[in-house]
PDB file of C-alpha atoms in Angstrom:
ATOM      1  CA  MET A   1     -17.147  -7.852  -5.008  1.00 40.00           C
ATOM      2  CA  ARG A   2     -15.723  -9.605  -1.924  1.00 48.00           C
ATOM      3  CA  LEU A   3     -12.646 -11.722  -2.444  1.00 51.00           C
ATOM      4  CA  PHE A   4     -12.454 -13.229   1.045  1.00 50.00           C
ATOM      5  CA  ARG A   5     -14.837 -14.768   3.521  1.00 48.00           C
ATOM      6  CA  PRO A   6     -16.074 -12.685   6.481  1.00 43.00           C
ATOM      7  CA  VAL A   7     -13.616 -12.441   9.351  1.00 44.00           C
ATOM      8  CA  ARG A   8     -13.817 -14.949  12.178  1.00 50.00           C
ATOM      9  CA  GLY A   9     -11.498 -15.110  15.171  1.00 54.00           C
ATOM     10  CA  HIS A  10      -9.785 -11.689  14.946  1.00 57.00           C
ATOM     11  CA  ARG A  11     -10.687  -8.641  16.998  1.00 58.00           C
ATOM     12  CA  GLU A  12     -11.591  -5.560  15.006  1.00 69.00           C
ATOM     13  CA  ASP A  13      -9.070  -3.547  17.013  1.00 73.00           C
ATOM     14  CA  ALA A  14      -6.161  -5.856  16.138  1.00 85.00           C
ATOM     15  CA  THR A  15      -3.288  -3.818  14.718  1.00 89.00           C
ATOM     16  CA  ASP A  16      -2.148  -4.150  11.126  1.00 88.00           C
ATOM     17  CA  ALA A  17       1.172  -5.465  12.402  1.00 88.00           C
ATOM     18  CA  ALA A  18      -0.537  -8.210  14.417  1.00 91.00           C
ATOM     19  CA  LEU A  19      -2.672  -9.203  11.447  1.00 92.00           C
ATOM     20  CA  LEU A  20       0.343  -9.278   9.139  1.00 92.00           C
ATOM     21  CA  ARG A  21       2.226 -11.502  11.563  1.00 92.00           C
ATOM     22  CA  ALA A  22      -0.758 -13.857  11.549  1.00 93.00           C
ATOM     23  CA  VAL A  23      -0.886 -13.772   7.745  1.00 94.00           C
ATOM     24  CA  ALA A  24       2.811 -14.612   7.639  1.00 93.00           C
ATOM     25  CA  ASP A  25       1.976 -17.655   9.782  1.00 93.00           C
ATOM     26  CA  GLY A  26      -0.617 -18.782   7.235  1.00 93.00           C
ATOM     27  CA  ASP A  27      -3.778 -17.422   8.897  1.00 94.00           C
ATOM     28  CA  SER A  28      -6.304 -16.729   6.123  1.00 93.00           C
ATOM     29  CA  THR A  29      -8.789 -15.092   8.497  1.00 94.00           C
ATOM     30  CA  ALA A  30      -6.163 -12.452   9.300  1.00 93.00           C
ATOM     31  CA  LEU A  31      -5.876 -11.775   5.575  1.00 94.00           C
ATOM     32  CA  ALA A  32      -9.668 -11.416   5.438  1.00 94.00           C
ATOM     33  CA  ALA A  33      -9.462  -8.943   8.329  1.00 93.00           C
ATOM     34  CA  LEU A  34      -6.894  -6.862   6.449  1.00 93.00           C
ATOM     35  CA  TYR A  35      -9.091  -6.990   3.377  1.00 95.00           C
ATOM     36  CA  ASP A  36     -12.120  -5.773   5.327  1.00 94.00           C
ATOM     37  CA  ARG A  37     -10.048  -2.932   6.768  1.00 92.00           C
ATOM     38  CA  HIS A  38      -8.247  -1.728   3.649  1.00 92.00           C
ATOM     39  CA  ALA A  39      -9.999  -2.908   0.475  1.00 94.00           C
ATOM     40  CA  GLY A  40     -12.514  -0.064   0.416  1.00 92.00           C
ATOM     41  CA  TRP A  41     -10.053   2.807   0.240  1.00 90.00           C
ATOM     42  CA  LEU A  42      -7.728   0.849  -2.041  1.00 92.00           C
ATOM     43  CA  HIS A  43     -10.614   0.297  -4.454  1.00 93.00           C
ATOM     44  CA  THR A  44     -11.454   4.020  -4.347  1.00 90.00           C
ATOM     45  CA  ARG A  45      -7.895   5.099  -5.113  1.00 86.00           C
ATOM     46  CA  LEU A  46      -7.472   2.541  -7.886  1.00 89.00           C
ATOM     47  CA  THR A  47     -10.754   3.655  -9.453  1.00 90.00           C
ATOM     48  CA  ARG A  48      -9.425   7.228  -9.570  1.00 83.00           C
ATOM     49  CA  ARG A  49      -6.558   5.971 -11.705  1.00 82.00           C
ATOM     50  CA  CYS A  50      -8.323   3.357 -13.826  1.00 85.00           C
ATOM     51  CA  ALA A  51     -11.831   3.527 -15.333  1.00 85.00           C
ATOM     52  CA  ASP A  52     -12.013  -0.214 -16.070  1.00 90.00           C
ATOM     53  CA  PRO A  53     -13.744  -1.906 -13.104  1.00 92.00           C
ATOM     54  CA  GLU A  54     -12.523  -5.350 -14.156  1.00 93.00           C
ATOM     55  CA  VAL A  55      -8.893  -4.193 -14.094  1.00 92.00           C
ATOM     56  CA  VAL A  56      -9.458  -2.594 -10.687  1.00 93.00           C
ATOM     57  CA  ARG A  57     -10.976  -5.824  -9.374  1.00 94.00           C
ATOM     58  CA  GLU A  58      -8.057  -7.896 -10.660  1.00 95.00           C
ATOM     59  CA  VAL A  59      -5.482  -5.458  -9.272  1.00 94.00           C
ATOM     60  CA  LEU A  60      -7.182  -5.499  -5.873  1.00 95.00           C
ATOM     61  CA  GLN A  61      -7.171  -9.285  -5.852  1.00 95.00           C
ATOM     62  CA  ASP A  62      -3.529  -9.432  -6.938  1.00 95.00           C
ATOM     63  CA  THR A  63      -2.650  -6.974  -4.165  1.00 95.00           C
ATOM     64  CA  PHE A  64      -3.954  -9.240  -1.425  1.00 96.00           C
ATOM     65  CA  VAL A  65      -2.463 -12.328  -3.063  1.00 95.00           C
ATOM     66  CA  THR A  66       0.871 -10.503  -2.836  1.00 93.00           C
ATOM     67  CA  VAL A  67       0.179  -9.684   0.815  1.00 94.00           C
ATOM     68  CA  TRP A  68      -0.485 -13.371   1.474  1.00 95.00           C
ATOM     69  CA  ARG A  69       2.851 -14.290  -0.066  1.00 92.00           C
ATOM     70  CA  SER A  70       4.931 -11.402   1.290  1.00 90.00           C
ATOM     71  CA  ALA A  71       3.521 -10.523   4.722  1.00 91.00           C
ATOM     72  CA  ALA A  72       6.645 -11.762   6.496  1.00 88.00           C
ATOM     73  CA  GLY A  73       8.708  -9.104   4.720  1.00 83.00           C
ATOM     74  CA  HIS A  74       6.625  -6.115   5.820  1.00 82.00           C
ATOM     75  CA  ARG A  75       8.421  -3.584   8.009  1.00 72.00           C
ATOM     76  CA  GLY A  76       6.674  -1.241  10.419  1.00 66.00           C
ATOM     77  CA  THR A  77       3.306  -1.252  12.154  1.00 64.00           C
ATOM     78  CA  GLU A  78       0.872   0.336   9.678  1.00 71.00           C
ATOM     79  CA  ALA A  79       0.098  -1.475   6.447  1.00 81.00           C
ATOM     80  CA  GLY A  80      -1.650   1.240   4.433  1.00 81.00           C
ATOM     81  CA  GLY A  81       1.366   2.677   2.626  1.00 76.00           C
ATOM     82  CA  TRP A  82       2.760  -0.773   1.894  1.00 81.00           C
ATOM     83  CA  LEU A  83      -0.577  -1.970   0.532  1.00 88.00           C
ATOM     84  CA  TRP A  84      -0.913   1.056  -1.708  1.00 82.00           C
ATOM     85  CA  THR A  85       2.608   0.600  -3.084  1.00 77.00           C
ATOM     86  CA  ILE A  86       1.740  -2.991  -3.987  1.00 86.00           C
ATOM     87  CA  ALA A  87      -1.595  -1.985  -5.537  1.00 88.00           C
ATOM     88  CA  ALA A  88      -0.052   0.857  -7.528  1.00 82.00           C
ATOM     89  CA  ARG A  89       2.656  -1.443  -8.877  1.00 81.00           C
ATOM     90  CA  ARG A  90       0.074  -4.054  -9.827  1.00 87.00           C
ATOM     91  CA  LEU A  91      -1.869  -1.355 -11.691  1.00 86.00           C
ATOM     92  CA  VAL A  92       1.278  -0.325 -13.560  1.00 80.00           C
ATOM     93  CA  ASP A  93       1.846  -3.990 -14.466  1.00 82.00           C
ATOM     94  CA  ALA A  94      -1.744  -4.305 -15.703  1.00 85.00           C
ATOM     95  CA  ARG A  95      -1.353  -1.222 -17.883  1.00 78.00           C
ATOM     96  CA  ARG A  96       1.890  -2.544 -19.336  1.00 78.00           C
ATOM     97  CA  ALA A  97       0.204  -5.859 -20.135  1.00 79.00           C
ATOM     98  CA  THR A  98      -2.602  -4.016 -21.933  1.00 75.00           C
ATOM     99  CA  GLU A  99      -0.101  -1.925 -23.881  1.00 72.00           C
ATOM    100  CA  ARG A 100       1.815  -5.062 -24.896  1.00 71.00           C
ATOM    101  CA  ALA A 101      -1.394  -6.709 -26.105  1.00 72.00           C
ATOM    102  CA  VAL A 102      -2.242  -3.647 -28.205  1.00 67.00           C
ATOM    103  CA  ARG A 103       1.258  -3.593 -29.743  1.00 66.00           C
ATOM    104  CA  VAL A 104       1.040  -7.293 -30.605  1.00 70.00           C
ATOM    105  CA  GLU A 105      -2.372  -6.819 -32.173  1.00 70.00           C
ATOM    106  CA  ARG A 106      -1.153  -3.897 -34.267  1.00 68.00           C
ATOM    107  CA  ALA A 107       1.928  -5.860 -35.281  1.00 67.00           C
ATOM    108  CA  GLY A 108      -0.324  -8.621 -36.563  1.00 64.00           C
ATOM    109  CA  GLN A 109      -2.271  -6.111 -38.615  1.00 65.00           C
ATOM    110  CA  ASP A 110       0.528  -4.153 -40.269  1.00 63.00           C
ATOM    111  CA  GLY A 111       3.734  -6.047 -39.454  1.00 61.00           C
ATOM    112  CA  PHE A 112       5.183  -3.175 -37.431  1.00 58.00           C
ATOM    113  CA  VAL A 113       6.153  -3.694 -33.819  1.00 56.00           C
ATOM    114  CA  ALA A 114       6.304  -0.443 -31.853  1.00 56.00           C
ATOM    115  CA  PRO A 115       9.010  -0.215 -29.191  1.00 59.00           C
ATOM    116  CA  PRO A 116       7.809  -0.383 -25.601  1.00 55.00           C
ATOM    117  CA  PRO A 117       7.226   3.038 -24.047  1.00 55.00           C
ATOM    118  CA  ALA A 118       9.829   4.416 -21.673  1.00 53.00           C
ATOM    119  CA  PRO A 119       8.890   4.127 -18.004  1.00 51.00           C
ATOM    120  CA  SER A 120       6.848   7.103 -16.847  1.00 51.00           C
ATOM    121  CA  ALA A 121       7.970   9.305 -13.983  1.00 49.00           C
ATOM    122  CA  GLU A 122       5.279   7.686 -11.861  1.00 48.00           C
ATOM    123  CA  GLU A 123       6.564   4.212 -12.653  1.00 49.00           C
ATOM    124  CA  ARG A 124      10.131   5.198 -11.771  1.00 52.00           C
ATOM    125  CA  VAL A 125       9.012   6.631  -8.432  1.00 52.00           C
ATOM    126  CA  LEU A 126       6.899   3.567  -7.655  1.00 49.00           C
ATOM    127  CA  ALA A 127       9.803   1.294  -8.478  1.00 49.00           C
ATOM    128  CA  GLY A 128      12.025   3.358  -6.219  1.00 51.00           C
ATOM    129  CA  LEU A 129       9.571   3.020  -3.371  1.00 51.00           C
ATOM    130  CA  GLU A 130       9.812  -0.758  -3.572  1.00 47.00           C
ATOM    131  CA  TYR A 131      13.488  -1.172  -4.370  1.00 45.00           C
ATOM    132  CA  GLY A 132      16.783   0.541  -3.705  1.00 51.00           C
ATOM    133  CA  ASP A 133      17.716   3.699  -1.886  1.00 56.00           C
ATOM    134  CA  VAL A 134      14.396   5.568  -2.149  1.00 60.00           C
ATOM    135  CA  GLY A 135      12.546   2.885  -0.226  1.00 61.00           C
ATOM    136  CA  ALA A 136      15.232   2.859   2.444  1.00 66.00           C
ATOM    137  CA  ALA A 137      15.247   6.661   2.611  1.00 67.00           C
ATOM    138  CA  LEU A 138      11.473   6.790   3.043  1.00 69.00           C
ATOM    139  CA  ASP A 139      11.828   4.635   6.147  1.00 70.00           C
ATOM    140  CA  ARG A 140      14.084   7.302   7.639  1.00 75.00           C
ATOM    141  CA  ILE A 141      11.648  10.225   7.472  1.00 80.00           C
ATOM    142  CA  SER A 142       8.897  10.825  10.007  1.00 84.00           C
ATOM    143  CA  PRO A 143       5.565   9.031   9.448  1.00 83.00           C
ATOM    144  CA  GLU A 144       3.465  12.202   9.092  1.00 86.00           C
ATOM    145  CA  LEU A 145       5.774  13.455   6.350  1.00 87.00           C
ATOM    146  CA  ARG A 146       5.934  10.061   4.671  1.00 83.00           C
ATOM    147  CA  GLU A 147       2.151   9.795   4.376  1.00 83.00           C
ATOM    148  CA  VAL A 148       1.960  13.233   2.714  1.00 86.00           C
ATOM    149  CA  LEU A 149       4.705  12.248   0.272  1.00 80.00           C
ATOM    150  CA  ARG A 150       2.928   9.019  -0.599  1.00 75.00           C
ATOM    151  CA  ALA A 151      -0.379  10.814  -1.128  1.00 76.00           C
ATOM    152  CA  THR A 152       1.002  13.621  -3.292  1.00 79.00           C
ATOM    153  CA  VAL A 153       3.731  11.793  -5.230  1.00 74.00           C
ATOM    154  CA  VAL A 154       2.706   8.144  -5.388  1.00 64.00           C
ATOM    155  CA  ASP A 155      -1.042   8.641  -5.193  1.00 64.00           C
ATOM    156  CA  GLY A 156      -0.987  11.710  -7.400  1.00 66.00           C
ATOM    157  CA  LEU A 157      -3.527  13.515  -5.217  1.00 71.00           C
ATOM    158  CA  THR A 158      -3.909  17.286  -5.217  1.00 76.00           C
ATOM    159  CA  THR A 159      -3.208  19.314  -2.107  1.00 84.00           C
ATOM    160  CA  ARG A 160      -6.939  19.575  -1.425  1.00 82.00           C
ATOM    161  CA  GLU A 161      -7.492  15.835  -1.897  1.00 75.00           C
ATOM    162  CA  THR A 162      -4.553  15.024   0.356  1.00 80.00           C
ATOM    163  CA  ALA A 163      -5.845  17.368   3.040  1.00 83.00           C
ATOM    164  CA  ARG A 164      -9.252  15.716   2.902  1.00 76.00           C
ATOM    165  CA  LEU A 165      -7.754  12.222   2.952  1.00 71.00           C
ATOM    166  CA  LEU A 166      -5.463  12.887   5.923  1.00 76.00           C
ATOM    167  CA  GLY A 167      -7.780  15.238   7.795  1.00 79.00           C
ATOM    168  CA  ILE A 168      -5.300  18.142   7.943  1.00 87.00           C
ATOM    169  CA  PRO A 169      -5.370  21.712   6.546  1.00 91.00           C
ATOM    170  CA  GLU A 170      -4.144  22.334   2.998  1.00 92.00           C
ATOM    171  CA  GLY A 171      -1.407  24.626   4.331  1.00 94.00           C
ATOM    172  CA  THR A 172      -0.151  21.786   6.511  1.00 94.00           C
ATOM    173  CA  VAL A 173      -0.051  19.491   3.473  1.00 92.00           C
ATOM    174  CA  LYS A 174       2.135  21.994   1.587  1.00 93.00           C
ATOM    175  CA  THR A 175       4.440  22.506   4.540  1.00 95.00           C
ATOM    176  CA  ARG A 176       4.827  18.794   5.198  1.00 92.00           C
ATOM    177  CA  ALA A 177       5.407  18.095   1.496  1.00 90.00           C
ATOM    178  CA  MET A 178       8.315  20.545   1.411  1.00 91.00           C
ATOM    179  CA  ARG A 179       9.747  19.159   4.644  1.00 91.00           C
ATOM    180  CA  ALA A 180       9.305  15.591   3.374  1.00 86.00           C
ATOM    181  CA  ARG A 181      11.222  16.295   0.173  1.00 84.00           C
ATOM    182  CA  ALA A 182      14.022  17.964   2.126  1.00 86.00           C
ATOM    183  CA  GLU A 183      14.264  15.077   4.590  1.00 84.00           C
ATOM    184  CA  LEU A 184      14.122  12.528   1.774  1.00 79.00           C
ATOM    185  CA  ARG A 185      16.948  14.242  -0.113  1.00 81.00           C
ATOM    186  CA  ALA A 186      19.009  14.312   3.072  1.00 82.00           C
ATOM    187  CA  ALA A 187      18.336  10.624   3.669  1.00 77.00           C
ATOM    188  CA  LEU A 188      19.214   9.784   0.075  1.00 73.00           C
ATOM    189  CA  ALA A 189      22.430  11.795   0.340  1.00 77.00           C
ATOM    190  CA  HIS A 190      23.332   9.815   3.441  1.00 75.00           C
ATOM    191  CA  LEU A 191      22.574   6.499   1.735  1.00 66.00           C
ATOM    192  CA  ALA A 192      24.015   7.377  -1.680  1.00 60.00           C
ATOM    193  CA  PRO A 193      26.492  10.258  -1.270  1.00 56.00           C
ATOM    194  CA  SER A 194      27.407  10.122  -4.965  1.00 51.00           C
ATOM    195  CA  GLY A 195      25.027  13.013  -5.588  1.00 47.00           C
ATOM    196  CA  ASP A 196      22.448  11.212  -7.706  1.00 49.00           C
ATOM    197  CA  PRO A 197      19.342  13.398  -7.989  1.00 47.00           C
ATOM    198  CA  SER A 198      16.159  12.463  -6.173  1.00 49.00           C
ATOM    199  CA  PRO A 199      13.447  10.935  -8.407  1.00 49.00           C
ATOM    200  CA  LEU A 200      10.934  13.199  -6.709  1.00 50.00           C
ATOM    201  CA  GLY A 201      11.992  16.385  -8.466  1.00 49.00           C
ATOM    202  CA  GLY A 202      12.062  19.900  -7.117  1.00 45.00           C
ATOM    203  CA  PRO A 203      10.253  21.542  -4.244  1.00 39.00           C
ATOM    204  CA  ALA A 204       6.526  20.927  -3.740  1.00 40.00           C
TER     205      ALA A 204
END
Protein backbone atom coordinates (compact mmCIF):
# COMPACT_ATOMS: atom_id res chain seq x y z
CA MET A 1 0.00 0.00 0.00
CA ARG A 2 1.46 3.37 -1.05
CA LEU A 3 1.69 6.03 1.62
CA PHE A 4 2.80 8.91 -0.61
CA ARG A 5 1.83 10.34 -3.96
CA PRO A 6 3.98 9.56 -7.02
CA VAL A 7 7.13 11.65 -7.30
CA ARG A 8 7.04 14.87 -9.29
CA GLY A 9 9.93 17.28 -9.72
CA HIS A 10 12.87 15.12 -8.53
CA ARG A 11 15.29 13.29 -10.78
CA GLU A 12 15.54 9.56 -10.19
CA ASP A 13 19.31 9.87 -9.91
CA ALA A 14 19.14 12.45 -7.11
CA THR A 15 21.27 11.30 -4.18
CA ASP A 16 19.77 10.36 -0.83
CA ALA A 17 21.61 13.29 0.71
CA ALA A 18 20.06 15.74 -1.77
CA LEU A 19 16.60 14.32 -1.16
CA LEU A 20 17.06 14.51 2.61
CA ARG A 21 18.14 18.13 2.37
CA ALA A 22 14.97 18.83 0.39
CA VAL A 23 12.87 16.96 2.96
CA ALA A 24 14.46 19.03 5.71
CA ASP A 25 13.31 22.11 3.78
CA GLY A 26 9.73 20.82 3.78
CA ASP A 27 9.62 19.26 0.29
CA SER A 28 7.05 16.44 0.40
CA THR A 29 7.88 15.26 -3.12
CA ALA A 30 11.44 14.55 -1.96
CA LEU A 31 9.98 12.41 0.82
CA ALA A 32 7.91 10.58 -1.80
CA ALA A 33 11.10 10.02 -3.82
CA LEU A 34 12.82 8.50 -0.79
CA TYR A 35 9.79 6.33 -0.19
CA ASP A 36 9.82 5.07 -3.78
CA ARG A 37 13.52 4.28 -3.47
CA HIS A 38 13.60 2.60 -0.06
CA ALA A 39 10.14 1.39 0.98
CA GLY A 40 10.35 -1.89 -0.93
CA TRP A 41 13.42 -3.29 0.79
CA LEU A 42 12.35 -1.87 4.15
CA HIS A 43 9.02 -3.67 3.82
CA THR A 44 10.83 -6.92 2.94
CA ARG A 45 13.14 -6.73 5.95
CA LEU A 46 10.33 -5.81 8.34
CA THR A 47 8.23 -8.70 7.04
CA ARG A 48 11.09 -11.08 7.87
CA ARG A 49 10.85 -9.94 11.48
CA CYS A 50 7.08 -9.52 11.85
CA ALA A 51 4.32 -11.73 10.40
CA ASP A 52 1.56 -9.16 10.99
CA PRO A 53 1.15 -7.13 7.77
CA GLU A 54 -0.79 -4.39 9.56
CA VAL A 55 2.06 -3.86 12.04
CA VAL A 56 4.55 -3.78 9.16
CA ARG A 57 2.44 -1.20 7.34
CA GLU A 58 2.19 1.00 10.43
CA VAL A 59 5.92 0.71 11.16
CA LEU A 60 6.76 1.64 7.57
CA GLN A 61 4.49 4.67 7.77
CA ASP A 62 5.94 5.71 11.13
CA THR A 63 9.44 5.38 9.68
CA PHE A 64 8.81 7.93 6.95
CA VAL A 65 6.93 10.22 9.33
CA THR A 66 10.09 10.18 11.44
CA VAL A 67 12.17 10.93 8.35
CA TRP A 68 9.93 13.91 7.61
CA ARG A 69 10.48 15.25 11.12
CA SER A 70 14.17 14.39 11.49
CA ALA A 71 15.75 14.71 8.03
CA ALA A 72 17.79 17.74 9.08
CA GLY A 73 19.63 15.62 11.65
CA HIS A 74 20.81 12.92 9.23
CA ARG A 75 24.58 12.62 8.84
CA GLY A 76 26.28 11.18 5.78
CA THR A 77 25.26 10.66 2.17
CA GLU A 78 23.45 7.30 2.09
CA ALA A 79 20.14 6.96 3.90
CA GLY A 80 19.66 3.18 3.92
CA GLY A 81 21.30 2.39 7.25
CA TRP A 82 19.63 5.35 8.94
CA LEU A 83 16.22 4.36 7.59
CA TRP A 84 16.63 0.79 8.76
CA THR A 85 17.66 1.90 12.25
CA ILE A 86 14.50 4.01 12.46
CA ALA A 87 12.31 1.18 11.12
CA ALA A 88 13.84 -1.39 13.46
CA ARG A 89 13.29 0.88 16.45
CA ARG A 90 9.70 1.51 15.42
CA LEU A 91 9.17 -2.26 15.20
CA VAL A 92 10.61 -2.70 18.69
CA ASP A 93 8.24 0.02 19.93
CA ALA A 94 5.28 -1.70 18.26
CA ARG A 95 6.18 -5.01 19.90
CA ARG A 96 6.48 -3.35 23.29
CA ALA A 97 3.06 -1.74 22.84
CA THR A 98 1.56 -5.14 22.00
CA GLU A 99 3.21 -6.72 25.03
CA ARG A 100 1.89 -3.93 27.27
CA ALA A 101 -1.64 -4.44 25.93
CA VAL A 102 -1.43 -8.17 26.63
CA ARG A 103 -0.20 -7.55 30.19
CA VAL A 104 -3.02 -5.09 30.84
CA GLU A 105 -5.58 -7.52 29.49
CA ARG A 106 -4.25 -10.34 31.66
CA ALA A 107 -4.19 -8.03 34.67
CA GLY A 108 -7.87 -7.30 34.12
CA GLN A 109 -8.61 -11.01 34.03
CA ASP A 110 -6.70 -12.23 37.08
CA GLY A 111 -5.53 -9.09 38.89
CA PHE A 112 -1.85 -9.88 38.35
CA VAL A 113 0.37 -7.43 36.54
CA ALA A 114 3.49 -9.05 35.09
CA PRO A 115 6.66 -6.95 35.14
CA PRO A 116 7.81 -5.63 31.78
CA PRO A 117 10.38 -7.87 30.09
CA ALA A 118 14.02 -6.86 30.20
CA PRO A 119 15.30 -5.31 26.98
CA SER A 120 16.54 -7.95 24.56
CA ALA A 121 20.08 -7.94 23.23
CA GLU A 122 18.69 -6.73 19.92
CA GLU A 123 16.92 -3.82 21.57
CA ARG A 124 20.07 -2.81 23.44
CA VAL A 125 22.10 -2.85 20.23
CA LEU A 126 19.45 -0.88 18.34
CA ALA A 127 19.33 1.69 21.11
CA GLY A 128 23.10 1.96 21.00
CA LEU A 129 23.02 2.57 17.27
CA GLU A 130 20.77 5.59 17.79
CA TYR A 131 22.23 6.99 20.99
CA GLY A 132 25.55 7.22 22.77
CA ASP A 133 28.98 5.91 21.99
CA VAL A 134 28.03 3.00 19.71
CA GLY A 135 26.38 5.30 17.19
CA ALA A 136 29.39 7.60 17.24
CA ALA A 137 31.78 4.65 16.92
CA LEU A 138 29.89 3.27 13.93
CA ASP A 139 30.50 6.55 12.12
CA ARG A 140 34.23 6.00 12.54
CA ILE A 141 34.48 2.64 10.76
CA SER A 142 34.62 2.25 7.00
CA PRO A 143 31.29 2.11 5.12
CA GLU A 144 31.78 -1.40 3.70
CA LEU A 145 32.39 -2.75 7.20
CA ARG A 146 29.52 -0.76 8.67
CA GLU A 147 27.00 -2.17 6.20
CA VAL A 148 28.05 -5.75 7.04
CA LEU A 149 27.72 -5.01 10.76
CA ARG A 150 24.27 -3.53 10.28
CA ALA A 151 23.13 -6.50 8.20
CA THR A 152 24.45 -9.19 10.55
CA VAL A 153 23.88 -7.56 13.95
CA VAL A 154 21.00 -5.13 13.52
CA ASP A 155 19.22 -6.91 10.69
CA GLY A 156 19.90 -10.34 12.11
CA LEU A 157 20.69 -11.77 8.68
CA THR A 158 22.74 -14.93 8.20
CA THR A 159 26.07 -14.84 6.41
CA ARG A 160 24.42 -16.19 3.27
CA GLU A 161 21.59 -13.65 3.41
CA THR A 162 24.04 -10.81 3.96
CA ALA A 163 26.17 -11.95 1.04
CA ARG A 164 23.11 -12.04 -1.20
CA LEU A 165 21.91 -8.64 0.02
CA LEU A 166 25.26 -6.91 -0.47
CA GLY A 167 26.35 -8.83 -3.56
CA ILE A 168 29.62 -10.10 -2.05
CA PRO A 169 30.97 -13.61 -1.32
CA GLU A 170 30.13 -15.26 2.01
CA GLY A 171 33.83 -15.40 2.90
CA THR A 172 34.04 -11.64 2.42
CA VAL A 173 31.06 -11.17 4.74
CA LYS A 174 32.81 -13.18 7.48
CA THR A 175 36.07 -11.32 7.02
CA ARG A 176 34.42 -7.91 7.04
CA ALA A 177 32.32 -8.83 10.08
CA MET A 178 35.45 -9.68 12.08
CA ARG A 179 37.21 -6.52 10.91
CA ALA A 180 34.11 -4.44 11.68
CA ARG A 181 33.91 -5.72 15.25
CA ALA A 182 37.61 -5.05 15.78
CA GLU A 183 37.35 -1.53 14.38
CA LEU A 184 34.20 -0.85 16.39
CA ARG A 185 35.85 -1.97 19.63
CA ALA A 186 38.83 0.25 18.86
CA ALA A 187 36.55 3.20 18.17
CA LEU A 188 34.59 2.56 21.35
CA ALA A 189 37.82 2.34 23.35
CA HIS A 190 38.85 5.69 21.92
CA LEU A 191 35.48 7.25 22.76
CA ALA A 192 34.98 5.55 26.13
CA PRO A 193 38.39 4.41 27.45
CA SER A 194 36.82 3.18 30.70
CA GLY A 195 36.83 -0.34 29.28
CA ASP A 196 33.09 -0.89 29.03
CA PRO A 197 32.44 -3.98 26.90
CA SER A 198 31.01 -3.65 23.41
CA PRO A 199 27.29 -4.53 23.13
CA LEU A 200 28.12 -6.53 20.03
CA GLY A 201 29.70 -9.47 21.84
CA GLY A 202 32.59 -11.62 20.76
CA PRO A 203 34.09 -12.31 17.37
CA ALA A 204 31.82 -13.05 14.39
